[in-house]
Short mmCIF file of C-alpha atoms in Angstrom, two decimals:
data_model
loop_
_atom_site.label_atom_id
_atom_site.label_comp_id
_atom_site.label_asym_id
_atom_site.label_seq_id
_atom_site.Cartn_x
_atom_site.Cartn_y
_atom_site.Cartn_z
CA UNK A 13 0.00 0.00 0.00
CA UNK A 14 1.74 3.26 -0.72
CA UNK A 15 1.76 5.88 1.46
CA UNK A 16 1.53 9.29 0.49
CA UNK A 17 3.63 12.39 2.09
CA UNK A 18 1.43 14.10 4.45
CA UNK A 19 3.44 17.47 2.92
CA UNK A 20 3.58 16.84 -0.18
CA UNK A 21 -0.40 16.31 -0.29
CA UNK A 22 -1.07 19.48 1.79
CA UNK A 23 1.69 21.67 -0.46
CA UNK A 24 -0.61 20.29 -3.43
CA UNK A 25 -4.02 20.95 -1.78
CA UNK A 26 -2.60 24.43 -0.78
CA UNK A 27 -1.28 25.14 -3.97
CA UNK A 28 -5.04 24.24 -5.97
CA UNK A 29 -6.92 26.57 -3.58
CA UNK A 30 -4.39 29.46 -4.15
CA UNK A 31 -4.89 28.99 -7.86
CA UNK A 32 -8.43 28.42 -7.57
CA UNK A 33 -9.09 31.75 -5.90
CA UNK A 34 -6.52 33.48 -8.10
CA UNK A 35 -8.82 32.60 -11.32
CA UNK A 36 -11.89 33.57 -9.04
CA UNK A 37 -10.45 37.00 -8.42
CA UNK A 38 -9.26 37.53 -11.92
CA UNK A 39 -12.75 36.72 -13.32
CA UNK A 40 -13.78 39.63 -10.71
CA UNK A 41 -11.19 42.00 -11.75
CA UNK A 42 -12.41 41.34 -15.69
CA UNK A 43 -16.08 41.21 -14.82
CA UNK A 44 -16.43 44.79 -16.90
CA UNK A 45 -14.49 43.33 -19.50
CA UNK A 46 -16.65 40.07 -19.83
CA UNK A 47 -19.62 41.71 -19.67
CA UNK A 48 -18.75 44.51 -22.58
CA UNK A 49 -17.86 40.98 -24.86
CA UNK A 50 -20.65 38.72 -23.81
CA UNK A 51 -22.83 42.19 -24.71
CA UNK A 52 -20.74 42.61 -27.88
CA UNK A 53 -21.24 38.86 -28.81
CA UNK A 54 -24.94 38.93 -28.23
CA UNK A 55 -25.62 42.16 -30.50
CA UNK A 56 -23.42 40.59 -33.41
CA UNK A 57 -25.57 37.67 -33.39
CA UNK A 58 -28.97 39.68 -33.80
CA UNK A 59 -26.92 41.36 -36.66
CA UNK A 60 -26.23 38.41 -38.11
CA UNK A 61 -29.30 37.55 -39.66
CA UNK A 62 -29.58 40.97 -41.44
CA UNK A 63 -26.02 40.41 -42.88
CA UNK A 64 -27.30 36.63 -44.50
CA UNK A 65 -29.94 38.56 -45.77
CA UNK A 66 -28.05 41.09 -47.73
CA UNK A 67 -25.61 38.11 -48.57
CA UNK A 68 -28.79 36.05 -50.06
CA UNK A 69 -29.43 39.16 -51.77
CA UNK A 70 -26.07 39.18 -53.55
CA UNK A 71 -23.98 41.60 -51.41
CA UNK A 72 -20.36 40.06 -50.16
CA UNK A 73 -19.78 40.00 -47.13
CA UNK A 74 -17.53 43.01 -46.37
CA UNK A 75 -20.25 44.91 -47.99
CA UNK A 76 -23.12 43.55 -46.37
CA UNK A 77 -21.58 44.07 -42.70
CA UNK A 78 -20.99 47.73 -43.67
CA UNK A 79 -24.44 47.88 -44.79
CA UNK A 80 -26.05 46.49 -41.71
CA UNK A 81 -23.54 48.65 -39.19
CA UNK A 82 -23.77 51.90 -41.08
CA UNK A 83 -27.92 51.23 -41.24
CA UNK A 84 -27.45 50.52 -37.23
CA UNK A 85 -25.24 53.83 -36.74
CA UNK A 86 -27.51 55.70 -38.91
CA UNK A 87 -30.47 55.02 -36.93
CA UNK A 88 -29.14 55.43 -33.28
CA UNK A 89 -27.96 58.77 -34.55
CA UNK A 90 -31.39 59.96 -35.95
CA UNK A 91 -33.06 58.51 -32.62
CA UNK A 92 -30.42 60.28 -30.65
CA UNK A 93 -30.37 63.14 -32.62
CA UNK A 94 -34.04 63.58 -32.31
CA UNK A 95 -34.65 62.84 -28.77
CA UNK A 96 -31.65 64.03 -27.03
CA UNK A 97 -32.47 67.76 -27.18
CA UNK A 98 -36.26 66.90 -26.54
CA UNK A 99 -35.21 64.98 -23.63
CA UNK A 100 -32.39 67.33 -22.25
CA UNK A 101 -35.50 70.07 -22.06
CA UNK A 102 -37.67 68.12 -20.23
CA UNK A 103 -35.24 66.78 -18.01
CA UNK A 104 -34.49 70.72 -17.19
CA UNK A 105 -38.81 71.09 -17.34
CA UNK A 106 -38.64 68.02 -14.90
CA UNK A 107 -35.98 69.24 -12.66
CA UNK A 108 -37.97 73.04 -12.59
CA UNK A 109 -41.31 70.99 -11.48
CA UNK A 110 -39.32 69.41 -8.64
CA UNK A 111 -38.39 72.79 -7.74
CA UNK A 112 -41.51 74.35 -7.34
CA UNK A 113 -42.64 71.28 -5.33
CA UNK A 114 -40.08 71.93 -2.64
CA UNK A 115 -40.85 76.09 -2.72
CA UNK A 116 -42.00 77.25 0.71
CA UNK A 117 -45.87 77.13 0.59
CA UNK A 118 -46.15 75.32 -2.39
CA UNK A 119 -46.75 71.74 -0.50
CA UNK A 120 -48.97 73.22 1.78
CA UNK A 121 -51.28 74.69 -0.69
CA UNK A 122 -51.06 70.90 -2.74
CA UNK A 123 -51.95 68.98 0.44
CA UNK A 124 -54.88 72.00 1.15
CA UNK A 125 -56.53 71.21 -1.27
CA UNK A 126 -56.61 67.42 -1.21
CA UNK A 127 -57.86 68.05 2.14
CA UNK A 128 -60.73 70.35 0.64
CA UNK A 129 -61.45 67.52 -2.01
CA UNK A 130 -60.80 64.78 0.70
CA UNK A 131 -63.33 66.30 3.59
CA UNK A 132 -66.06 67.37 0.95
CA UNK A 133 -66.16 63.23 -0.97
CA UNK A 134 -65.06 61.33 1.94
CA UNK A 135 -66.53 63.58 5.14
CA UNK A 136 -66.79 60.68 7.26
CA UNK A 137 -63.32 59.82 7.53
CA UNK A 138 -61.14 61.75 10.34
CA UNK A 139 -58.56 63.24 7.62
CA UNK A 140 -57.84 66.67 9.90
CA UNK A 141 -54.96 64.47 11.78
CA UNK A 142 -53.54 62.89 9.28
CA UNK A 143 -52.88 66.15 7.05
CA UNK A 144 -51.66 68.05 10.54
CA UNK A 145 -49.14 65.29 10.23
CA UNK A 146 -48.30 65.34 6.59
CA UNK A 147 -47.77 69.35 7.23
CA UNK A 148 -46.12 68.92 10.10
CA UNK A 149 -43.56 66.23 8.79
CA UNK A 150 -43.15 68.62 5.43
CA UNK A 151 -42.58 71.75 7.52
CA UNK A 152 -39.68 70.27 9.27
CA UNK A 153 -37.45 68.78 5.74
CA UNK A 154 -34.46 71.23 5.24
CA UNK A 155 -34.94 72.22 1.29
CA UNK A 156 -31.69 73.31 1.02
CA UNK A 157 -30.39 69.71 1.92
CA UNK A 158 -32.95 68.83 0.05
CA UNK A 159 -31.51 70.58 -3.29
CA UNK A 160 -28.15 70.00 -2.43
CA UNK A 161 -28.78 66.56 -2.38
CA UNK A 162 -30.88 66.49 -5.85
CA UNK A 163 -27.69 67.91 -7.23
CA UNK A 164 -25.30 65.75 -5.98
CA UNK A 165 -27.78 63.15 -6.90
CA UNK A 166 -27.63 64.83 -11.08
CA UNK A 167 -23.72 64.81 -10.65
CA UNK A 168 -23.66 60.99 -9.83
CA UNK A 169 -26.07 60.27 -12.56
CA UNK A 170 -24.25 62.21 -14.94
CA UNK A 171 -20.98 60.20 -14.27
CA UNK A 172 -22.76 56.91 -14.63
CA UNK A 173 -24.22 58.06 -18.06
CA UNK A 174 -20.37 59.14 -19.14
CA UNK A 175 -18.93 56.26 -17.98
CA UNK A 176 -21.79 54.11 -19.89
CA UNK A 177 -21.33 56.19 -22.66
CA UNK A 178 -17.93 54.94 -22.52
CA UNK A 179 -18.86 51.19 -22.12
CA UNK A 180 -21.39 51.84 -24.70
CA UNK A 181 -18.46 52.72 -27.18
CA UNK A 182 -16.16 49.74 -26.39
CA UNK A 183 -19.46 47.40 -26.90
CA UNK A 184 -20.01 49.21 -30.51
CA UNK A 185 -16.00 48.42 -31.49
CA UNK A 186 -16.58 44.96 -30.83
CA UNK A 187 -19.85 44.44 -32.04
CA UNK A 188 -18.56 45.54 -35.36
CA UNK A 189 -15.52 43.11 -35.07
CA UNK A 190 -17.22 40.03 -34.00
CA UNK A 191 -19.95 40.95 -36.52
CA UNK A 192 -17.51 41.30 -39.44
CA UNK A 193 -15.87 37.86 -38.18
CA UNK A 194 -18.87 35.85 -37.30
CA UNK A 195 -17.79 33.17 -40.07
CA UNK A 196 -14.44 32.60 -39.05
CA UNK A 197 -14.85 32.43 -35.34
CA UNK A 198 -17.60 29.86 -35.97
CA UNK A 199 -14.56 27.76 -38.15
CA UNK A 200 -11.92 28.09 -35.17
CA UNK A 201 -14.71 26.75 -32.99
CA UNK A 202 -15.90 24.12 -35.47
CA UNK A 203 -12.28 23.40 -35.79
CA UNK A 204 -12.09 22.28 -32.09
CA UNK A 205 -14.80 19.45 -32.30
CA UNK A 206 -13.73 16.06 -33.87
CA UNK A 207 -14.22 15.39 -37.64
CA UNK A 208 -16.54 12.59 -37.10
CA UNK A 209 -18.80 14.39 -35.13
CA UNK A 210 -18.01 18.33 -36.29
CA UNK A 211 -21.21 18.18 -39.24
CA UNK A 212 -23.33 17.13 -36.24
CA UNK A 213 -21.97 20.03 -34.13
CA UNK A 214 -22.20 22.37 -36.47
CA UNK A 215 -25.98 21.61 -37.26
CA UNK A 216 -26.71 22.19 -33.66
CA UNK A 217 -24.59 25.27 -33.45
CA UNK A 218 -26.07 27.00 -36.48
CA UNK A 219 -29.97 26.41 -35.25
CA UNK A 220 -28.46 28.30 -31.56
CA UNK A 221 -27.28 31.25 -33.38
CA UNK A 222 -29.98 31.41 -35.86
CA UNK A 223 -32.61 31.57 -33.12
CA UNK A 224 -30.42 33.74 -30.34
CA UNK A 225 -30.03 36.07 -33.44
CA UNK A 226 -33.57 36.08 -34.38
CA UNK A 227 -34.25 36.55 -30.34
CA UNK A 228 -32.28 39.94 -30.31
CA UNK A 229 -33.58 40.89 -33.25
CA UNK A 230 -37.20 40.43 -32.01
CA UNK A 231 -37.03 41.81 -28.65
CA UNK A 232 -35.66 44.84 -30.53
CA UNK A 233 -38.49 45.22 -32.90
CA UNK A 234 -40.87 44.62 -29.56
CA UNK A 235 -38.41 48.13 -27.87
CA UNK A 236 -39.17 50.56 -31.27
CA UNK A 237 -43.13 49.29 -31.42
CA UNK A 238 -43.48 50.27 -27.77
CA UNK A 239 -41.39 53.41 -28.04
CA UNK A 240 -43.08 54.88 -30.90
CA UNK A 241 -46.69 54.08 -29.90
CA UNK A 242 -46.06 55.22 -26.51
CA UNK A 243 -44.15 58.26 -27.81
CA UNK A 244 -47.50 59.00 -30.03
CA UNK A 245 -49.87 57.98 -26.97
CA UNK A 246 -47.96 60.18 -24.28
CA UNK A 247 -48.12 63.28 -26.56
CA UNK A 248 -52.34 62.68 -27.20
CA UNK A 249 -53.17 62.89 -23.78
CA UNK A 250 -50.61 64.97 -23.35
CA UNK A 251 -48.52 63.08 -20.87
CA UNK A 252 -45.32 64.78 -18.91
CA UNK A 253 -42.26 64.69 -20.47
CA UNK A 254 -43.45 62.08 -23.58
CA UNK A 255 -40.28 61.85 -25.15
CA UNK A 256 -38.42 60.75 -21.34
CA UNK A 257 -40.90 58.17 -20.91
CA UNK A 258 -41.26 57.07 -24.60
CA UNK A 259 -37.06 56.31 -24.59
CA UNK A 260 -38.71 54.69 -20.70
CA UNK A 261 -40.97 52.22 -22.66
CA UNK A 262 -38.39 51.23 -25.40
CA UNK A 263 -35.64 50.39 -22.83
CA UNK A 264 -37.62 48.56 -20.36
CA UNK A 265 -39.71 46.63 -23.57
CA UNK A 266 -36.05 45.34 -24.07
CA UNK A 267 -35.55 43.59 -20.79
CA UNK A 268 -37.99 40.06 -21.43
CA UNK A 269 -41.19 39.29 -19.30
CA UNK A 270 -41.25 42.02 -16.79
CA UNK A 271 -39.96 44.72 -19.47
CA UNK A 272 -42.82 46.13 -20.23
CA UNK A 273 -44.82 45.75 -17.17
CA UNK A 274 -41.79 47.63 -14.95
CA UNK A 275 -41.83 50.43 -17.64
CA UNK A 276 -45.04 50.61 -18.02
CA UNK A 277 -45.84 50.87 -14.27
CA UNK A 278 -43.08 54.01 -14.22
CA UNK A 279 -45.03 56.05 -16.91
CA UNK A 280 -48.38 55.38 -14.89
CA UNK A 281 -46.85 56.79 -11.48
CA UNK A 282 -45.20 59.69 -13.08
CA UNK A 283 -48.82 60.80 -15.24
CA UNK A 284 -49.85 60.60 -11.15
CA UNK A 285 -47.57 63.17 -9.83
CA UNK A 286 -49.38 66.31 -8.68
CA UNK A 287 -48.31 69.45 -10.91
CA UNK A 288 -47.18 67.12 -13.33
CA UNK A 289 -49.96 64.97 -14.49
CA UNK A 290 -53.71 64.30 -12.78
CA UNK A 291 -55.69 60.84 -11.75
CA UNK A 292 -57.69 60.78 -14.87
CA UNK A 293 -54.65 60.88 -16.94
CA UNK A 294 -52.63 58.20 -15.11
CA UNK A 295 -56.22 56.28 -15.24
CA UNK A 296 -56.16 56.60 -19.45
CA UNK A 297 -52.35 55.64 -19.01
CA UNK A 298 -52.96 52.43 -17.13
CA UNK A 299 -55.71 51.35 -19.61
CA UNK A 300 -53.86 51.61 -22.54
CA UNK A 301 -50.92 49.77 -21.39
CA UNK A 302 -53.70 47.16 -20.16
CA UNK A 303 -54.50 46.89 -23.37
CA UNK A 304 -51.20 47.34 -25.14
CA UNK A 305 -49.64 44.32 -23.28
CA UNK A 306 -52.43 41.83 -23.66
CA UNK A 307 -51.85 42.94 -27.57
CA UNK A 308 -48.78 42.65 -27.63
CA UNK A 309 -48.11 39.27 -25.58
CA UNK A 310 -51.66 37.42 -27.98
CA UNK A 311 -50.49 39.42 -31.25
CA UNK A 312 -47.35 41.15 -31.97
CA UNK A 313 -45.08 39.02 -29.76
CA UNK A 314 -45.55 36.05 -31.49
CA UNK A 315 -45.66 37.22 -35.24
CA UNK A 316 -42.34 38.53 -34.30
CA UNK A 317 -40.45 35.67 -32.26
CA UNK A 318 -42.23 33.28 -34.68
CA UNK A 319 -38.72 32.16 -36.32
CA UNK A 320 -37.25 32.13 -32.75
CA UNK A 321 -37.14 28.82 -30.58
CA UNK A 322 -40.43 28.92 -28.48
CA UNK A 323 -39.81 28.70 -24.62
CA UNK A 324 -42.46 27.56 -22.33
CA UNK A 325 -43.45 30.07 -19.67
CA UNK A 326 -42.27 28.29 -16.23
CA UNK A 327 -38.79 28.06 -18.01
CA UNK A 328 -39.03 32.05 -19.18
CA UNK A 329 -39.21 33.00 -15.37
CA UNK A 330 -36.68 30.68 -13.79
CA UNK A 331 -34.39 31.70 -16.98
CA UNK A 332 -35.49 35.23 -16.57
CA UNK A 333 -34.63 34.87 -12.60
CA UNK A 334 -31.33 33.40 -12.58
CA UNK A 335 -29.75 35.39 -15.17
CA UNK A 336 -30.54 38.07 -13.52
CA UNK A 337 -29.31 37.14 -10.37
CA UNK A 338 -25.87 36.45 -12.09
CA UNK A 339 -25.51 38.81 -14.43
CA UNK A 340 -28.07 41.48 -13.41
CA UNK A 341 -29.33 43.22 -16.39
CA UNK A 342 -27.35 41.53 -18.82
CA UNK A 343 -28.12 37.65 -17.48
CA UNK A 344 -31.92 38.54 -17.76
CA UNK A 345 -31.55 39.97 -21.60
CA UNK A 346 -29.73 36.37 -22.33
CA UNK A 347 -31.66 34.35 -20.30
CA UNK A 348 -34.19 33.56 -22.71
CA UNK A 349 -31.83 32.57 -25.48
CA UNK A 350 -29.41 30.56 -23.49
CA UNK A 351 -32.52 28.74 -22.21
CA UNK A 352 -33.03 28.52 -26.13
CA UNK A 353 -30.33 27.14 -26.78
CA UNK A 354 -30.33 24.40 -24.10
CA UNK A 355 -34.04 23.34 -25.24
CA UNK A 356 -32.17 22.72 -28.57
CA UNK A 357 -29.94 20.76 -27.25
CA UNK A 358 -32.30 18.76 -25.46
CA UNK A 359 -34.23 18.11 -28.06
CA UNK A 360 -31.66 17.08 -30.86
CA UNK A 361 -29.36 15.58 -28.90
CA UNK A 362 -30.49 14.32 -25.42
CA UNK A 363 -33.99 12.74 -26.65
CA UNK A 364 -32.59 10.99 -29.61
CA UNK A 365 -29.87 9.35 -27.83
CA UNK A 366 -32.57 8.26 -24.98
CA UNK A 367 -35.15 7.07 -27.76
CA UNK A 368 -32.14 4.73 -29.18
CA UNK A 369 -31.29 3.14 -25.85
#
């Protein structure tokens, strides 16, 4: 029986958990640089299916990816083009509301006269102590701390939209380069696998891409139908701030299964803010979104993701869940189409190989 060196075996164990939580903290160190290529990855994949399209259509392929990034650039620069001024005006509207909120008097003269409305509908309920209290609690805020603090508040946010600005930038570069190289980092992967079983591999690996592509590409086209009806909507009844909450909707309509719900909620509560909106508008707000995501889960949803892999619901929210759990924002976008992906797998691979046992 051999007998091992009680050092040796502890140098060894020593020396894996040292490595082990040297790759742990170097993962941590790169997490920002993971996420801006896992982002980039996932964008060049929705591209991809515009580029075979322009391919089909006789374009090569240096051509086509120009085609589809300058038609990309083009349009993020109209949108932003369009909307940033709009929105940079009635963020400054916004910010001038908030102000006249705080002015000395002003709160007092809101909450009198939700006490008039209050007493004369409701004059059975004992309101006068509870808007004593409201006064009393609003009397005693410091608005100076108050403003100070909203712009320390605009100073932080401003950072965080420079330094995503920033990310947002690196993301583009390598969107562009693992667009235009799609084809030949699928052949250094392919080239990995086995001969005998690299047609097989490649099969399954085209149908992923295909439908995480036509996933993106989707949940995009979901974003722009939202925005632009809700931008048109908004401005009807006319809604505070449309364009803000409009560029709200399409952003939110990107994130899956709670998306729309989260964004839609946020456009309700601010058409509820006294001085800013009323209860009948936030009421016609909260229909149409009623309306707009029973439409758009029984209608538009599935004409669009029709080409993508369906998912059944249970596995949407526990996909939806974890991702964003690990990854935050970015595990809930890719949830869906790793969860995809998987369902292929189990399908073409796992059940076949059980139905030939």
């Amino acid at each position: 029986m051999k007998i091992h060196n009680p050092f040796r075996v502890a140098l060894l164990a020593t020396l894996g958990v040292g490595v082990g939580l040297l790759l742990i903290g170097s993962v941590e160190n790169l997490s920002t640089i993971l996420l801006y290529v896992g982002t980039a990855l996932f964008l060049s994949l929705g591209l991809d299916p515009v580029v075979s399209f322009l391919e089909r259509r006789g374009l090569p392929r240096w051509a086509a990816v120009l085609a589809t990034i300058l038609g990309v650039l083009g349009i993020f620069a109209g949108i932003i083009l369009m909307v940033v001024p709009i929105i940079v005006s009635q963020i400054a509207q916004l910010v001038t509301q908030i102000e006249e909120l705080l002015r000395p008097g002003r709160w007092n003269e809101i909450v009198s006269g939700a006490q008039d409305w209050a007493s004369s509908t409701l004059p059975w309920l004992p309101l006068d102590q509870v808007w004593g209290g409201i006064q009393h609690w609003f009397s005693t805020l410091d608005v100076g701390s108050i403003s100070t603090m909203i712009g320390n508040s605009i100073l932080t946010i401003g950072g965080a939209v420079a330094a995503g600005l920033g990310g947002a930038f690196i993301v583009l570069i390598l969107t562009i380069y693992f667009t235009a190289s799609t084809p030949s980092l699928k052949s250094a992967v392919y080239q990995l696998v086995p001969a005998s079983k690299r047609a097989r591999f490649i099969e399954l690996a085209e149908k992923i891409t295909d439908s995480v592509g036509y996933y993106v590409m989707g949940q995009v086209s979901l974003g722009v139908i939202n925005g632009i009806l809700s931008a048109l909507f908004l401005s009807i009844i006319d809604a505070p701030f449309p364009a803000v909450l409009a560029v709200v909707a399409f952003f939110f309509s990107l994130i899956p299964l709670v998306g729309t719900l989260t964004g839609s909620t946020i456009i309700v509560l601010t058409c509820l803010i006294p001085g800013l909106g009323s209860p009948a508008m936030a009421l016609i707000a909260l229909i149409y979104y009623l309306v707009y995501m029973q439409i758009e889960a029984y209608v538009i949803s599935p004409r669009i993701m029709n080409r993508a892999v369906s998912v059944p619901g249970a596995v949407v929210v526990i996909a939806a869940l974890a991702g964003g759990a690990l990854l935050n924002l970015l595990g809930a976008l890719i949830a869906i189409p790793v969860a995809a992906s998987i369902l292929i797998i189990y399908r073409e691979v796992i059940i076949p190989r059980q139905n030939e046992r």
